[in-house]
Amino acid sequence: MLKKIVLTGAAGRLGSILRAPLAAMCDDLLCTDIVEDIADLPANASYARADIADYESVAALMEGVEMVVHFGAHVDEGPFEQLLGPNFVGSYNVWESAWKAGARRIVYASSIHAVGMHKRQDFIGLDAPHAPDTFYGLAKCFTEDLGKMYWSKRGLESVHLRILSCDTVQNARMLGTWLSDGDLLRLVARAIDTPTTGFSIVYGVSDNDRCPVDNAKASHLGYRPQDNAEIYAAQILATEGAGDPTDRAQMHHGGPFAAVPLGQGGATAAAKGND
Amino acid sequence: MLKKIVLTGAAGRLGSILRAPLAAMCDDLLCTDIVEDIADLPANASYARADIADYESVAALMEGVEMVVHFGAHVDEGPFEQLLGPNFVGSYNVWESAWKAGARRIVYASSIHAVGMHKRQDFIGLDAPHAPDTFYGLAKCFTEDLGKMYWSKRGLESVHLRILSCDTVQNARMLGTWLSDGDLLRLVARAIDTPTTGFSIVYGVSDNDRCPVDNAKASHLGYRPQDNAEIYAAQILATEGAGDPTDRAQMHHGGPFAAVPLGQGGATAAAKGND
Amino acid sequence: MLKKIVLTGAAGRLGSILRAPLAAMCDDLLCTDIVEDIADLPANASYARADIADYESVAALMEGVEMVVHFGAHVDEGPFEQLLGPNFVGSYNVWESAWKAGARRIVYASSIHAVGMHKRQDFIGLDAPHAPDTFYGLAKCFTEDLGKMYWSKRGLESVHLRILSCDTVQNARMLGTWLSDGDLLRLVARAIDTPTTGFSIVYGVSDNDRCPVDNAKASHLGYRPQDNAEIYAAQILATEGAGDPTDRAQMHHGGPFAAVPLGQGGATAAAKGND
Amino acid sequence: MLKKIVLTGAAGRLGSILRAPLAAMCDDLLCTDIVEDIADLPANASYARADIADYESVAALMEGVEMVVHFGAHVDEGPFEQLLGPNFVGSYNVWESAWKAGARRIVYASSIHAVGMHKRQDFIGLDAPHAPDTFYGLAKCFTEDLGKMYWSKRGLESVHLRILSCDTVQNARMLGTWLSDGDLLRLVARAIDTPTTGFSIVYGVSDNDRCPVDNAKASHLGYRPQDNAEIYAAQILATEGAGDPTDRAQMHHGGPFAAVPLGQGGATAAAKGND
Amino acid sequence: MLKKIVLTGAAGRLGSILRAPLAAMCDDLLCTDIVEDIADLPANASYARADIADYESVAALMEGVEMVVHFGAHVDEGPFEQLLGPNFVGSYNVWESAWKAGARRIVYASSIHAVGMHKRQDFIGLDAPHAPDTFYGLAKCFTEDLGKMYWSKRGLESVHLRILSCDTVQNARMLGTWLSDGDLLRLVARAIDTPTTGFSIVYGVSDNDRCPVDNAKASHLGYRPQDNAEIYAAQILATEGAGDPTDRAQMHHGGPFAAVPLGQGGATAAAKGND
Amino acid sequence: MLKKIVLTGAAGRLGSILRAPLAAMCDDLLCTDIVEDIADLPANASYARADIADYESVAALMEGVEMVVHFGAHVDEGPFEQLLGPNFVGSYNVWESAWKAGARRIVYASSIHAVGMHKRQDFIGLDAPHAPDTFYGLAKCFTEDLGKMYWSKRGLESVHLRILSCDTVQNARMLGTWLSDGDLLRLVARAIDTPTTGFSIVYGVSDNDRCPVDNAKASHLGYRPQDNAEIYAAQILATEGAGDPTDRAQMHHGGPFAAVPLGQGGATAAAKGND
């Protein structure tokens, strides 16, 4: 049982899924986000609004923290200036303040977009070099390198969850990239309960038949997904038909993020097939 | 639903297994082989005799084709002169005529014999360099390189199924190399329904305990075999006893093909334990 | 059915588990160890006391042997002088006398401690270079190299089982390293029944969620474990709590052996959490 | 002959060395830095003061630029807040404004400190993963990833010169890491005159006997250093004597940067042996 | 001193350079080509016209041959039908007849076009997978695989010289790819005088600063080129100026062959900058 | 200037070459060997007879030692029992006593025979797995693993010189494997004067055109050989003629050691071409 967990991005889609399970793993869960308040908090959880782009605002949350679950960020591609605060400086703020407060580990919502420009037919492992597809992905690269440095220089552990697609399966790409809510919880649980992690990266993806990434190098975390998007395959494939092998979005791990112009929002929605 | 599939080698053992399932995936299935006729065709299938070693003969089949399933070849080792037509020139004829007709993809029956001279104790992946064990295997190498070039230069997709052993389990080697009929169908289905494949290679083998090859690099195809030759292990091993570690056929992926003299027929039968 | 198996270390914990199953695989099972006698031998088994550090003593057992299952050794770290006889010279004695007697193969109890100084977060395969953590591990390195040479120079096969942890699950490390008794038997069975093995290495570990090593390169042996230490995870993790990332034993594959001073006994007990 | 080159950091030690040679390679050399003015400019060069942390200030320089030689940055470890402007945002400003202006390529002064936490005995190539040793090094990682993305998404070329040590040889580490002024010029010349570079990285180091990094993957640039720090070896080694293998600065590529506390200035001076 | 060498393609540009040096290495040099006759033969050389696409024609030359230097082929891209005889069947004819005649080794003029679709910025070694850029390159792939098989199955040695560019330096690409006539002779000499070669591949390229390929894996041949195209760099670069990073010919090892449509002649001339 | 060096094997061929240069690098050089005495000692050198197979005998030499140059061993293949004392136990004795005495580093005469069963056409680096060709080579494997363990567990540095061939060039193999006396001295000098080495391996071979091994991973030692056996090539090759590709000695790095029966002396002489 942990003493205190700080959860950033607690009001977001994934943060909302995580609140109850995280609360069950610790004495005190401190939720934070940029919104005014969160309605349905677990009994042992509290909420404190904070702008993660502001160091003091973040540091104020960290007293006595043992583990930070850092999911707060601008969750879409956008102009660099827009992402600089929450996605770049925000990561620094979390790491620096957590370290100063004596935290043991940070669990971070990284993304496939840190390596999104790799070809989809390349079954990439966790040692694939960074290949960001957007400023959004570049911020994930930055944070992974930051976390690696805090581990090697200061001994602060971190686990970077490179989430592929977190939502209902809506297109052929997601037959491979889907991370079910259940598997997300399993993944976060392992990132927390593993006694020592050092600096670790792991892909956040379910046990899909068509999974295009390799988690072998994260075996020490013991993450074993149980869901499989293949149950949606017949229906999805009947609708979508043949792909276009000259389409960047089809041929890269980043999907629509690999095709969207740098700095232009809407990529997240595109990835889900809405446009 | 595809418009038109052309199936070569439609009268062969594997072609016969494939006719009905392929017919179910398209409006028109055009079957071809060197025999005079095929008796039991599916309702939406037709048959046209052709010699794949003859360009015009092949090209005449391709009008309106969307996908070619190319299983036609001389299926045994033999003198180079004997294989030159069906196995080398035939591949060129299929690729060139399919490309001219605007086909989207070719699914090809390649073989373990393209890499048969690798040591069996080397768990080879899809990036193992070519190491043909026979002229038969050399034709598979030729066709894989041809397919790679048509993809990189002309954008014509192809999926190369390196089949290990396709028949009932008859000897200890096949405990590892068996591809069940059911898994063959699963494999061909994935080679067809995957929206984009580019140039892909995948081993055609069941989920055998003793499987000696690694399909990780083909994960984007989502092929997951369901059968396992281990159910035959007790019976086979009781009969066969100890192997001879100085026997080329025992120690290489190609099995009997690794031991047969170049150009000498009968290797296919030997691989099944008949002699 | 084999004619004759010689089992060394037959009185040890693992040897005791192996006696009955091995007896079922051959006409005659000759058990040997340093103790005076073994009480409960299978019907077709006999016992002969021998000091494996003494060549003649070992050679006397080998007449007509087909396979040696070599589990006899000092099973703990200790001063080099103490291990020299049983763990180094003993291996030579077994290989040399087995070869002279015309044996076909040796199945050897190697250990994770041959590679124990690798970082636990490195998911190591069977090609990870030797990195012994103790004189005990160094003897395993020596024997693996010896076995490789007898294969390449003399054609004597051997299978080296790098056992991780063989006992009940007692701490967080063993959630990853556990080899159940059932899986040990499956592993030894495959090391024996595989028709040809040449020189092979394989990790002896169950199908644990948190398994930190990769057996892909041993796929030709067809070893598929069926047990999983994860069933003990909740209970163990509740007790043990957070790990210390500055502790050598936490961060290396060798566990307590990676932390123990060279030559100092007690590491085996420490690995099981007894001290 | 290029039309216009923009040189940032033109008043720095390396910028000062580069001004004349760059002026000889183009019609107009526009020098910029944070200082008021530069006295000794080549005839076809002009100076414009700019703060690279300010986008408009940088963008104003880029009209008609063909190539940017970007050496401007805070050249020492320091607090993240201090480096954020010049070393992180500054890189974005240069890339974004150069791309908008239609520049063809950016030549960037990256650093060994992007990979400084690798062990010195690991002969690292250009594909070694990022392992920053300081915030200074983290900014180099950020910029390399940024440059890679602008190439893959927008086709803007860049060459990242990972300079090891640029100064007179003052200690044993520099026997391996020295980049002579002459070799710096050769390196920059190749980064500019190579007809196409795409995204390239290359170590900036002389042909030292003890060079600890591998430039093989940059062979297409044709950089061949001609100087060798070994001429200083006898004198340096006589003074320095034995190294301490428990000293982080001795054992990592980053040298003193690998040992300095994060965010603390003075590392650059330490690397030269001044303290 | 060898007894008999057979040189195919003896009337070609490279064959003409090789005649005298080869004659000096053997008692009898038998030259062959498709032309009627060759005027200036060395004293111990003779000429016999032969069509290498015709087996009997080739086999008639092989009596008593010790080594074949096989440079005969259609030396340009062309339709598959045009290359089938000389470049595919011709290779088979040479290997089969040489083996039947008891030859010890074949030295073959392979080409960079066997791997021409690799990106030029990838410093490719001899283990880069085949990636042909043309039917011409595909024939080189075929012959390399053929030679590998004759070695592994029949013990016939062969050395495959992957020549990059053999002519005067005429464009920026050739600054990296040039093979001087002197280095060609050194290369062929080593391919012949090395006591055992097994199956070997080696790039035929001079010691150019900008050499884009890696011969490390051929070190056993001891080929050390002595010329360097960099002496032409200033003049060539002054003329050619900036490259176009969207041009296939600029970005691939195959140069113009990577850009030419499959089957269309003229690629050889384009590679030399004539069109 | 070192205080005290201990040189084992000081009366051997290589030890005799090393005595004077080592004496020049330290205050006191203590020479030891199994012979009664050595006649021509440098002024600051002394001799003490010792049997390295006897711990006390070795330990008595180590007081105040800073560096051990360990060249003492049985220098030929022989029965395991013959090598056990000097080549296995002797290494342990040197490492253990040197560590107890506070030595900083051991420079050890390892050998190509630790990896002698690799194929000669495989250009092997320093990370090639152990593949001993004899008991002699097995002792080198043992000592390398021992040295690695003393470094990782106790921080005792060691440099393992894998000498290829140390004598005059007498056959075609030595054109590739020759280590000149001058280069031996350069190599030992670097093994000593490099400030920190940790655990290092380096091939002892001259800058031969036909050098079959890769020292890239030892670049931090800065060893650059200056001699080249190619000056003997014309004469040697004229005599030796064609090699036999079915001869184990021709096709493996270990040369005659790869072909000699295990345990049979005379391999060293065979390697030099005397029989």
PDB file of C-alpha atoms in Angstrom, chain E residues 5-136:
ATOM      1  CA  ILE E   5      41.691 -19.193 -66.293  1.00  0.00           C
ATOM      2  CA  VAL E   6      38.555 -18.612 -68.341  1.00  0.00           C
ATOM      3  CA  LEU E   7      37.571 -14.943 -68.713  1.00  0.00           C
ATOM      4  CA  THR E   8      34.056 -14.205 -69.928  1.00  0.00           C
ATOM      5  CA  GLY E   9      33.128 -10.770 -71.200  1.00  0.00           C
ATOM      6  CA  ALA E  10      36.730 -10.467 -72.298  1.00  0.00           C
ATOM      7  CA  ALA E  11      35.939  -7.871 -74.947  1.00  0.00           C
ATOM      8  CA  GLY E  12      34.094  -5.517 -72.593  1.00  0.00           C
ATOM      9  CA  ARG E  13      35.567  -2.432 -70.965  1.00  0.00           C
ATOM     10  CA  LEU E  14      36.496  -4.220 -67.762  1.00  0.00           C
ATOM     11  CA  GLY E  15      37.386  -7.450 -69.509  1.00  0.00           C
ATOM     12  CA  SER E  16      39.860  -5.538 -71.654  1.00  0.00           C
ATOM     13  CA  ILE E  17      41.552  -4.139 -68.579  1.00  0.00           C
ATOM     14  CA  LEU E  18      41.779  -7.593 -67.030  1.00  0.00           C
ATOM     15  CA  ARG E  19      43.223  -9.594 -69.927  1.00  0.00           C
ATOM     16  CA  ALA E  20      46.893  -8.802 -69.469  1.00  0.00           C
ATOM     17  CA  PRO E  21      47.005  -9.057 -65.662  1.00  0.00           C
ATOM     18  CA  LEU E  22      45.076 -12.329 -65.697  1.00  0.00           C
ATOM     19  CA  ALA E  23      47.346 -13.752 -68.356  1.00  0.00           C
ATOM     20  CA  ALA E  24      50.267 -13.035 -66.025  1.00  0.00           C
ATOM     21  CA  MET E  25      48.664 -15.164 -63.290  1.00  0.00           C
ATOM     22  CA  CYS E  26      48.245 -18.416 -65.227  1.00  0.00           C
ATOM     23  CA  ASP E  27      49.647 -20.697 -67.885  1.00  0.00           C
ATOM     24  CA  ASP E  28      46.657 -20.358 -70.202  1.00  0.00           C
ATOM     25  CA  LEU E  29      44.076 -17.614 -70.327  1.00  0.00           C
ATOM     26  CA  LEU E  30      41.034 -18.507 -72.392  1.00  0.00           C
ATOM     27  CA  CYS E  31      39.100 -15.362 -73.302  1.00  0.00           C
ATOM     28  CA  THR E  32      35.526 -15.487 -74.473  1.00  0.00           C
ATOM     29  CA  ASP E  33      32.832 -13.032 -75.477  1.00  0.00           C
ATOM     30  CA  ILE E  34      30.046 -12.618 -77.989  1.00  0.00           C
ATOM     31  CA  VAL E  35      32.189 -10.628 -80.464  1.00  0.00           C
ATOM     32  CA  GLU E  36      33.931 -12.225 -83.387  1.00  0.00           C
ATOM     33  CA  ASP E  37      37.466 -11.772 -82.203  1.00  0.00           C
ATOM     34  CA  ILE E  38      39.768  -9.750 -79.931  1.00  0.00           C
ATOM     35  CA  ALA E  39      42.803  -8.181 -81.483  1.00  0.00           C
ATOM     36  CA  ASP E  40      45.399  -7.629 -78.807  1.00  0.00           C
ATOM     37  CA  LEU E  41      45.650 -10.834 -76.799  1.00  0.00           C
ATOM     38  CA  PRO E  42      48.519 -11.559 -74.420  1.00  0.00           C
ATOM     39  CA  ALA E  43      50.934 -14.236 -75.618  1.00  0.00           C
ATOM     40  CA  ASN E  44      49.552 -17.028 -73.458  1.00  0.00           C
ATOM     41  CA  ALA E  45      45.918 -16.135 -74.138  1.00  0.00           C
ATOM     42  CA  SER E  46      43.508 -17.452 -76.711  1.00  0.00           C
ATOM     43  CA  TYR E  47      40.030 -16.394 -77.754  1.00  0.00           C
ATOM     44  CA  ALA E  48      36.912 -18.484 -78.330  1.00  0.00           C
ATOM     45  CA  ARG E  49      33.609 -16.883 -79.236  1.00  0.00           C
ATOM     46  CA  ALA E  50      30.686 -18.143 -77.172  1.00  0.00           C
ATOM     47  CA  ASP E  51      27.175 -17.149 -76.247  1.00  0.00           C
ATOM     48  CA  ILE E  52      26.974 -17.552 -72.478  1.00  0.00           C
ATOM     49  CA  ALA E  53      23.230 -18.034 -72.753  1.00  0.00           C
ATOM     50  CA  ASP E  54      23.929 -21.336 -74.493  1.00  0.00           C
ATOM     51  CA  TYR E  55      25.036 -24.108 -72.159  1.00  0.00           C
ATOM     52  CA  GLU E  56      26.999 -26.196 -74.618  1.00  0.00           C
ATOM     53  CA  SER E  57      28.790 -23.163 -75.900  1.00  0.00           C
ATOM     54  CA  VAL E  58      29.987 -22.332 -72.402  1.00  0.00           C
ATOM     55  CA  ALA E  59      30.716 -25.880 -71.341  1.00  0.00           C
ATOM     56  CA  ALA E  60      33.048 -26.320 -74.282  1.00  0.00           C
ATOM     57  CA  LEU E  61      35.427 -23.774 -72.773  1.00  0.00           C
ATOM     58  CA  MET E  62      35.773 -25.281 -69.344  1.00  0.00           C
ATOM     59  CA  GLU E  63      38.010 -28.298 -69.803  1.00  0.00           C
ATOM     60  CA  GLY E  64      40.830 -28.135 -67.288  1.00  0.00           C
ATOM     61  CA  VAL E  65      39.734 -24.754 -65.936  1.00  0.00           C
ATOM     62  CA  GLU E  66      40.905 -23.846 -62.446  1.00  0.00           C
ATOM     63  CA  MET E  67      39.293 -20.467 -62.108  1.00  0.00           C
ATOM     64  CA  VAL E  68      36.611 -18.581 -64.007  1.00  0.00           C
ATOM     65  CA  VAL E  69      36.495 -14.794 -64.085  1.00  0.00           C
ATOM     66  CA  HIS E  70      32.927 -14.179 -65.145  1.00  0.00           C
ATOM     67  CA  PHE E  71      32.370 -10.635 -66.407  1.00  0.00           C
ATOM     68  CA  GLY E  72      30.139 -11.427 -69.394  1.00  0.00           C
ATOM     69  CA  ALA E  73      26.593 -10.044 -69.321  1.00  0.00           C
ATOM     70  CA  HIS E  74      24.271  -7.483 -70.802  1.00  0.00           C
ATOM     71  CA  VAL E  75      25.624  -4.407 -68.996  1.00  0.00           C
ATOM     72  CA  ASP E  76      22.568  -2.193 -68.709  1.00  0.00           C
ATOM     73  CA  GLU E  77      18.975  -2.354 -67.613  1.00  0.00           C
ATOM     74  CA  GLY E  78      16.687  -3.853 -70.230  1.00  0.00           C
ATOM     75  CA  PRO E  79      13.488  -5.889 -70.550  1.00  0.00           C
ATOM     76  CA  PHE E  80      13.502  -9.120 -68.545  1.00  0.00           C
ATOM     77  CA  GLU E  81      13.281 -11.141 -71.717  1.00  0.00           C
ATOM     78  CA  GLN E  82      16.473  -9.505 -72.954  1.00  0.00           C
ATOM     79  CA  LEU E  83      18.419 -10.221 -69.780  1.00  0.00           C
ATOM     80  CA  LEU E  84      17.074 -13.708 -69.168  1.00  0.00           C
ATOM     81  CA  GLY E  85      19.597 -15.391 -71.431  1.00  0.00           C
ATOM     82  CA  PRO E  86      22.924 -13.663 -70.758  1.00  0.00           C
ATOM     83  CA  ASN E  87      22.415 -12.474 -67.172  1.00  0.00           C
ATOM     84  CA  PHE E  88      20.329 -15.255 -65.570  1.00  0.00           C
ATOM     85  CA  VAL E  89      20.744 -18.442 -67.610  1.00  0.00           C
ATOM     86  CA  GLY E  90      24.298 -17.388 -68.420  1.00  0.00           C
ATOM     87  CA  SER E  91      25.232 -17.438 -64.753  1.00  0.00           C
ATOM     88  CA  TYR E  92      23.752 -20.893 -64.331  1.00  0.00           C
ATOM     89  CA  ASN E  93      25.641 -22.095 -67.388  1.00  0.00           C
ATOM     90  CA  VAL E  94      28.935 -20.806 -66.053  1.00  0.00           C
ATOM     91  CA  TRP E  95      28.471 -22.276 -62.570  1.00  0.00           C
ATOM     92  CA  GLU E  96      27.173 -25.651 -63.719  1.00  0.00           C
ATOM     93  CA  SER E  97      29.778 -26.187 -66.409  1.00  0.00           C
ATOM     94  CA  ALA E  98      32.623 -24.926 -64.234  1.00  0.00           C
ATOM     95  CA  TRP E  99      31.580 -27.271 -61.455  1.00  0.00           C
ATOM     96  CA  LYS E 100      31.336 -30.210 -63.828  1.00  0.00           C
ATOM     97  CA  ALA E 101      34.812 -29.391 -65.121  1.00  0.00           C
ATOM     98  CA  GLY E 102      36.237 -29.378 -61.614  1.00  0.00           C
ATOM     99  CA  ALA E 103      36.939 -25.654 -61.336  1.00  0.00           C
ATOM    100  CA  ARG E 104      37.983 -24.377 -57.959  1.00  0.00           C
ATOM    101  CA  ARG E 105      36.464 -20.906 -57.947  1.00  0.00           C
ATOM    102  CA  ILE E 106      34.446 -18.334 -59.890  1.00  0.00           C
ATOM    103  CA  VAL E 107      35.135 -14.610 -59.609  1.00  0.00           C
ATOM    104  CA  TYR E 108      31.993 -12.774 -60.647  1.00  0.00           C
ATOM    105  CA  ALA E 109      31.248  -9.181 -61.590  1.00  0.00           C
ATOM    106  CA  SER E 110      28.260  -8.508 -59.382  1.00  0.00           C
ATOM    107  CA  SER E 111      27.031  -4.983 -58.816  1.00  0.00           C
ATOM    108  CA  ILE E 112      25.783  -2.389 -56.354  1.00  0.00           C
ATOM    109  CA  HIS E 113      22.469  -2.751 -58.154  1.00  0.00           C
ATOM    110  CA  ALA E 114      21.816  -5.973 -56.236  1.00  0.00           C
ATOM    111  CA  VAL E 115      21.247  -3.663 -53.265  1.00  0.00           C
ATOM    112  CA  GLY E 116      20.502  -0.455 -55.118  1.00  0.00           C
ATOM    113  CA  MET E 117      17.193   0.368 -53.429  1.00  0.00           C
ATOM    114  CA  HIS E 118      18.820   0.887 -50.022  1.00  0.00           C
ATOM    115  CA  LYS E 119      18.952   4.501 -48.974  1.00  0.00           C
ATOM    116  CA  ARG E 120      22.310   6.103 -49.691  1.00  0.00           C
ATOM    117  CA  GLN E 121      22.532   7.444 -46.175  1.00  0.00           C
ATOM    118  CA  ASP E 122      22.430   3.885 -44.891  1.00  0.00           C
ATOM    119  CA  PHE E 123      26.059   2.807 -44.803  1.00  0.00           C
ATOM    120  CA  ILE E 124      25.382  -0.716 -45.973  1.00  0.00           C
ATOM    121  CA  GLY E 125      27.613  -3.655 -45.286  1.00  0.00           C
ATOM    122  CA  LEU E 126      27.910  -6.937 -47.106  1.00  0.00           C
ATOM    123  CA  ASP E 127      25.047  -8.351 -45.074  1.00  0.00           C
ATOM    124  CA  ALA E 128      22.509  -5.809 -46.294  1.00  0.00           C
ATOM    125  CA  PRO E 129      19.585  -7.784 -47.724  1.00  0.00           C
ATOM    126  CA  HIS E 130      19.105  -7.849 -51.461  1.00  0.00           C
ATOM    127  CA  ALA E 131      17.198  -4.844 -52.752  1.00  0.00           C
ATOM    128  CA  PRO E 132      17.499  -4.860 -56.536  1.00  0.00           C
ATOM    129  CA  ASP E 133      16.747  -1.647 -58.406  1.00  0.00           C
ATOM    130  CA  THR E 134      16.317  -3.145 -61.891  1.00  0.00           C
ATOM    131  CA  PHE E 135      16.104  -6.465 -63.717  1.00  0.00           C
ATOM    132  CA  TYR E 136      19.837  -5.962 -64.152  1.00  0.00           C
TER     133      TYR E 136
END
